[in-house]
Amino acid sequence: MTEQRITSRKNPALQQVKKLLSSKKAREEAGLFAADGTKLLTEAVRYCPGLDTVILSDGVQAQVPDHVKLLRVPGEVMESISPMASPQGALFLCRLPEKQAFLPQRGMLLLDGIQDPGNLGTILRTADALDIPAALLEGCADPYSHKVVRASMGAVFRRPVVQTTWQEVREKCAEAGIPVGVTALSSRARDLRQAELKDMAVVIGSEGQGVRREILETADAELIIPMNPHCESLNAAVAATIVMWQMKV
């Protein structure tokens, strides 16, 4: 493995990193995404076959595979490109994985319009921990933004991220005989403890709007998480965790 030293903040490789960190379009055009942190780098080395380039600050050490490009930069240069207020001294690039086909499964989670990167990453991390299959519907945050990757604690390296549409989900779940439930605050909603979630696919809606009306109107069941009447809703990641745990019961 050859180590290349870069001292200029205007180096094209470092400018590309900044674009990948800030732009989904740039990620898709380059076929790469960027992430930061020594812990995540360890996870990527272990689980991500698409690890492409590693950038380390002076004095920071890491185990980097021989086939991966290694760039070494001064601390102040790392500070200029890192998205973190206090950089850990490691940035890295991975190739975007190939698109994964949606396969309907019983006991799976469907995410509708989860836009907060922290929530999305936390849900993917929990799904990985509980071994729950998950798929992203329209309107979700980019699972390969650095904020989602960080919040997932490397789950995006360990499990494929499936992105699909409600139309495809509805058609394929119907063909497979898998009922689709949605979490909703309505008088028709059934206490999820009384439903066999392990036999269903369950939709968690967006933080502000909940599940889209289109999905509410065509789903097979409405489900509610019982809570104090004075509480209107739960954080999307918390609600998803409760649903996933109930799937394992």
Short mmCIF file of C-alpha atoms in Angstrom, two decimals:
data_model
loop_
_atom_site.label_atom_id
_atom_site.label_comp_id
_atom_site.label_asym_id
_atom_site.label_seq_id
_atom_site.Cartn_x
_atom_site.Cartn_y
_atom_site.Cartn_z
CA MET A 1 0.00 0.00 0.00
CA THR A 2 1.32 3.41 -1.00
CA GLU A 3 0.70 6.40 1.22
CA GLN A 4 0.28 9.77 -0.46
CA ARG A 5 0.78 12.99 1.46
CA ILE A 6 -1.40 16.01 0.67
CA THR A 7 -0.86 19.43 2.20
CA SER A 8 -3.03 21.66 0.01
CA ARG A 9 -6.68 22.17 0.90
CA LYS A 10 -7.35 22.75 -2.80
CA ASN A 11 -6.21 19.28 -3.79
CA PRO A 12 -8.84 17.76 -6.16
CA ALA A 13 -9.18 14.62 -4.06
CA LEU A 14 -10.00 16.66 -0.96
CA GLN A 15 -12.37 18.92 -2.88
CA GLN A 16 -14.21 15.81 -4.03
CA VAL A 17 -14.59 14.67 -0.43
CA LYS A 18 -16.26 17.95 0.47
CA LYS A 19 -18.70 17.56 -2.42
CA LEU A 20 -19.52 13.98 -1.44
CA LEU A 21 -20.20 15.05 2.12
CA SER A 22 -22.64 17.76 1.09
CA SER A 23 -24.38 16.59 -2.08
CA LYS A 24 -26.47 13.52 -2.90
CA LYS A 25 -26.14 14.39 -6.58
CA ALA A 26 -22.35 14.37 -6.28
CA ARG A 27 -22.49 10.97 -4.56
CA GLU A 28 -24.64 9.49 -7.28
CA GLU A 29 -22.51 10.94 -10.08
CA ALA A 30 -19.26 9.68 -8.55
CA GLY A 31 -20.69 6.39 -7.30
CA LEU A 32 -19.08 7.13 -3.95
CA PHE A 33 -20.09 8.27 -0.48
CA ALA A 34 -18.02 9.73 2.34
CA ALA A 35 -18.02 9.00 6.06
CA ASP A 36 -15.95 10.11 9.03
CA GLY A 37 -14.59 8.82 12.29
CA THR A 38 -12.11 6.18 13.44
CA LYS A 39 -14.80 3.83 14.80
CA LEU A 40 -16.76 3.89 11.56
CA LEU A 41 -13.55 3.36 9.60
CA THR A 42 -12.94 0.19 11.61
CA GLU A 43 -16.45 -1.00 10.72
CA ALA A 44 -15.92 -0.15 7.05
CA VAL A 45 -12.60 -2.03 6.93
CA ARG A 46 -14.32 -5.06 8.41
CA TYR A 47 -17.64 -5.06 6.56
CA CYS A 48 -17.61 -2.78 3.51
CA PRO A 49 -16.24 -4.40 0.34
CA GLY A 50 -16.45 -1.04 -1.41
CA LEU A 51 -13.96 0.81 0.81
CA ASP A 52 -12.04 2.91 -1.70
CA THR A 53 -9.98 5.68 -0.07
CA VAL A 54 -8.90 6.51 3.48
CA ILE A 55 -7.73 9.96 4.59
CA LEU A 56 -5.90 10.20 7.92
CA SER A 57 -4.54 13.11 9.87
CA ASP A 58 -0.91 13.10 10.92
CA GLY A 59 -0.49 10.93 14.00
CA VAL A 60 -3.70 8.93 13.47
CA GLN A 61 -3.19 5.24 12.81
CA ALA A 62 -5.59 2.73 11.28
CA GLN A 63 -5.51 -0.70 9.71
CA VAL A 64 -6.08 -0.08 6.02
CA PRO A 65 -6.28 -2.92 3.46
CA ASP A 66 -3.56 -2.96 0.82
CA HIS A 67 -5.98 -2.32 -2.06
CA VAL A 68 -7.32 0.89 -0.49
CA LYS A 69 -5.79 4.29 -1.30
CA LEU A 70 -4.35 6.03 1.77
CA LEU A 71 -3.97 9.80 1.91
CA ARG A 72 -2.17 11.54 4.79
CA VAL A 73 -2.94 15.18 5.63
CA PRO A 74 -1.97 17.72 8.31
CA GLY A 75 -4.45 18.25 11.13
CA GLU A 76 -5.50 21.68 9.90
CA VAL A 77 -6.29 20.29 6.47
CA MET A 78 -8.46 17.56 8.03
CA GLU A 79 -10.30 20.27 9.97
CA SER A 80 -11.02 22.11 6.73
CA ILE A 81 -12.75 19.11 5.10
CA SER A 82 -14.25 17.22 8.05
CA PRO A 83 -17.97 17.73 8.81
CA MET A 84 -17.26 17.34 12.53
CA ALA A 85 -16.55 20.24 14.86
CA SER A 86 -13.83 18.15 16.50
CA PRO A 87 -12.54 15.76 13.82
CA GLN A 88 -11.30 12.34 14.88
CA GLY A 89 -8.71 12.44 12.12
CA ALA A 90 -10.24 9.93 9.73
CA LEU A 91 -12.36 10.34 6.60
CA PHE A 92 -13.01 7.64 4.06
CA LEU A 93 -14.78 6.99 0.77
CA CYS A 94 -16.79 3.91 -0.15
CA ARG A 95 -18.34 2.88 -3.43
CA LEU A 96 -22.11 3.06 -3.50
CA PRO A 97 -23.48 -0.50 -3.49
CA GLU A 98 -25.62 -1.80 -6.32
CA LYS A 99 -29.36 -1.25 -5.98
CA GLN A 100 -31.00 -4.02 -3.99
CA ALA A 101 -34.28 -5.52 -5.19
CA PHE A 102 -37.25 -5.33 -2.82
CA LEU A 103 -38.25 -8.74 -1.51
CA PRO A 104 -41.41 -8.80 0.62
CA GLN A 105 -40.94 -10.52 3.97
CA ARG A 106 -43.05 -11.10 7.02
CA GLY A 107 -41.90 -9.14 10.04
CA MET A 108 -40.30 -6.36 8.05
CA LEU A 109 -40.21 -2.59 8.56
CA LEU A 110 -41.12 -0.05 5.89
CA LEU A 111 -40.00 3.58 6.32
CA ASP A 112 -42.11 6.28 4.72
CA GLY A 113 -40.55 9.73 4.43
CA ILE A 114 -38.14 9.48 7.38
CA GLN A 115 -36.21 12.67 6.65
CA ASP A 116 -34.17 13.23 9.79
CA PRO A 117 -30.74 11.63 9.24
CA GLY A 118 -30.35 10.83 12.94
CA ASN A 119 -33.68 9.04 13.05
CA LEU A 120 -33.04 7.11 9.85
CA GLY A 121 -29.57 6.04 10.95
CA THR A 122 -30.84 5.00 14.37
CA ILE A 123 -33.62 2.91 12.82
CA LEU A 124 -31.16 1.17 10.49
CA ARG A 125 -28.85 0.52 13.42
CA THR A 126 -31.68 -0.98 15.49
CA ALA A 127 -32.96 -3.06 12.56
CA ASP A 128 -29.45 -4.48 12.19
CA ALA A 129 -29.24 -5.25 15.91
CA LEU A 130 -32.63 -6.99 15.99
CA ASP A 131 -32.18 -8.64 12.57
CA ILE A 132 -35.30 -7.00 11.15
CA PRO A 133 -35.47 -6.51 7.37
CA ALA A 134 -36.19 -2.91 6.42
CA ALA A 135 -36.90 -0.97 3.26
CA LEU A 136 -37.03 2.76 2.53
CA LEU A 137 -40.02 4.18 0.66
CA GLU A 138 -40.19 7.55 -1.08
CA GLY A 139 -39.13 10.68 0.77
CA CYS A 140 -36.54 9.22 3.12
CA ALA A 141 -33.20 10.85 3.73
CA ASP A 142 -30.27 9.60 1.70
CA PRO A 143 -29.01 6.53 3.60
CA TYR A 144 -25.50 7.29 2.36
CA SER A 145 -25.28 10.83 3.68
CA HIS A 146 -22.54 11.06 6.29
CA LYS A 147 -25.06 11.90 9.02
CA VAL A 148 -27.11 8.77 8.37
CA VAL A 149 -24.00 6.59 8.08
CA ARG A 150 -22.71 7.96 11.40
CA ALA A 151 -26.05 7.47 13.19
CA SER A 152 -26.29 3.92 11.81
CA MET A 153 -22.95 3.09 13.50
CA GLY A 154 -21.91 1.12 10.43
CA ALA A 155 -25.19 -0.70 9.82
CA VAL A 156 -25.14 0.50 6.20
CA PHE A 157 -21.90 -1.47 5.78
CA ARG A 158 -23.24 -4.65 7.38
CA ARG A 159 -26.67 -4.86 5.74
CA PRO A 160 -27.90 -3.87 2.27
CA VAL A 161 -30.09 -0.78 2.21
CA VAL A 162 -33.22 -1.43 0.15
CA GLN A 163 -35.00 1.52 -1.46
CA THR A 164 -38.35 1.03 -3.17
CA THR A 165 -41.76 2.58 -3.80
CA TRP A 166 -45.13 2.15 -2.12
CA GLN A 167 -46.60 0.85 -5.37
CA GLU A 168 -43.99 -1.90 -5.57
CA VAL A 169 -44.41 -2.76 -1.90
CA ARG A 170 -48.20 -2.96 -2.18
CA GLU A 171 -48.10 -5.15 -5.27
CA LYS A 172 -45.42 -7.54 -4.07
CA CYS A 173 -46.80 -7.87 -0.53
CA ALA A 174 -50.24 -8.64 -1.97
CA GLU A 175 -48.76 -11.28 -4.26
CA ALA A 176 -46.93 -12.84 -1.29
CA GLY A 177 -50.00 -12.71 0.95
CA ILE A 178 -48.28 -10.41 3.45
CA PRO A 179 -50.62 -7.88 5.12
CA VAL A 180 -49.32 -4.34 5.42
CA GLY A 181 -49.99 -2.43 8.62
CA VAL A 182 -49.46 1.25 9.27
CA THR A 183 -48.85 3.10 12.52
CA ALA A 184 -51.55 5.73 12.88
CA LEU A 185 -53.36 7.84 15.44
CA SER A 186 -56.98 7.03 14.64
CA SER A 187 -60.06 5.54 16.25
CA ARG A 188 -59.77 2.60 13.89
CA ALA A 189 -56.22 1.75 14.91
CA ARG A 190 -55.64 -1.49 16.77
CA ASP A 191 -53.31 -1.85 19.75
CA LEU A 192 -50.17 -3.30 18.18
CA ARG A 193 -49.82 -5.70 21.11
CA GLN A 194 -52.94 -7.43 19.83
CA ALA A 195 -51.60 -7.82 16.29
CA GLU A 196 -49.25 -10.48 14.94
CA LEU A 197 -46.58 -8.08 13.76
CA LYS A 198 -44.18 -10.89 12.94
CA ASP A 199 -46.53 -11.87 10.11
CA MET A 200 -46.90 -8.35 8.72
CA ALA A 201 -44.94 -5.60 7.03
CA VAL A 202 -45.34 -2.42 9.09
CA VAL A 203 -44.99 1.18 7.86
CA ILE A 204 -43.51 3.90 10.07
CA GLY A 205 -44.35 7.42 8.87
CA SER A 206 -42.41 10.65 8.72
CA GLU A 207 -41.61 12.77 11.75
CA GLY A 208 -44.00 15.59 10.95
CA GLN A 209 -46.74 14.13 8.75
CA GLY A 210 -46.92 10.47 9.71
CA VAL A 211 -47.80 7.87 7.09
CA ARG A 212 -48.93 9.27 3.74
CA ARG A 213 -52.69 9.27 3.10
CA GLU A 214 -52.14 7.16 -0.02
CA ILE A 215 -50.68 4.42 2.18
CA LEU A 216 -53.24 4.84 4.95
CA GLU A 217 -56.09 4.40 2.50
CA THR A 218 -54.74 1.21 0.94
CA ALA A 219 -53.02 -0.57 3.84
CA ASP A 220 -54.57 -3.67 5.39
CA ALA A 221 -54.52 -2.52 9.02
CA GLU A 222 -53.95 0.51 11.22
CA LEU A 223 -51.89 0.06 14.37
CA ILE A 224 -51.32 2.25 17.39
CA ILE A 225 -48.68 2.24 20.10
CA PRO A 226 -50.53 2.65 23.41
CA MET A 227 -49.38 5.70 25.37
CA ASN A 228 -50.65 8.35 27.78
CA PRO A 229 -53.57 10.27 26.23
CA HIS A 230 -51.77 13.58 26.73
CA CYS A 231 -48.92 12.43 24.46
CA GLU A 232 -49.61 13.05 20.79
CA SER A 233 -46.82 11.01 19.25
CA LEU A 234 -43.40 9.41 19.62
CA ASN A 235 -40.10 10.11 17.93
CA ALA A 236 -39.99 8.11 14.68
CA ALA A 237 -36.92 6.12 15.73
CA VAL A 238 -38.50 5.28 19.10
CA ALA A 239 -41.76 4.21 17.44
CA ALA A 240 -39.83 2.05 14.96
CA THR A 241 -37.90 0.42 17.80
CA ILE A 242 -41.11 -0.47 19.64
CA VAL A 243 -42.59 -1.97 16.48
CA MET A 244 -39.44 -3.98 15.76
CA TRP A 245 -39.27 -5.27 19.33
CA GLN A 246 -42.90 -6.34 19.13
CA MET A 247 -42.09 -8.20 15.93
CA LYS A 248 -39.60 -10.31 17.88
CA VAL A 249 -42.01 -11.18 20.71
#
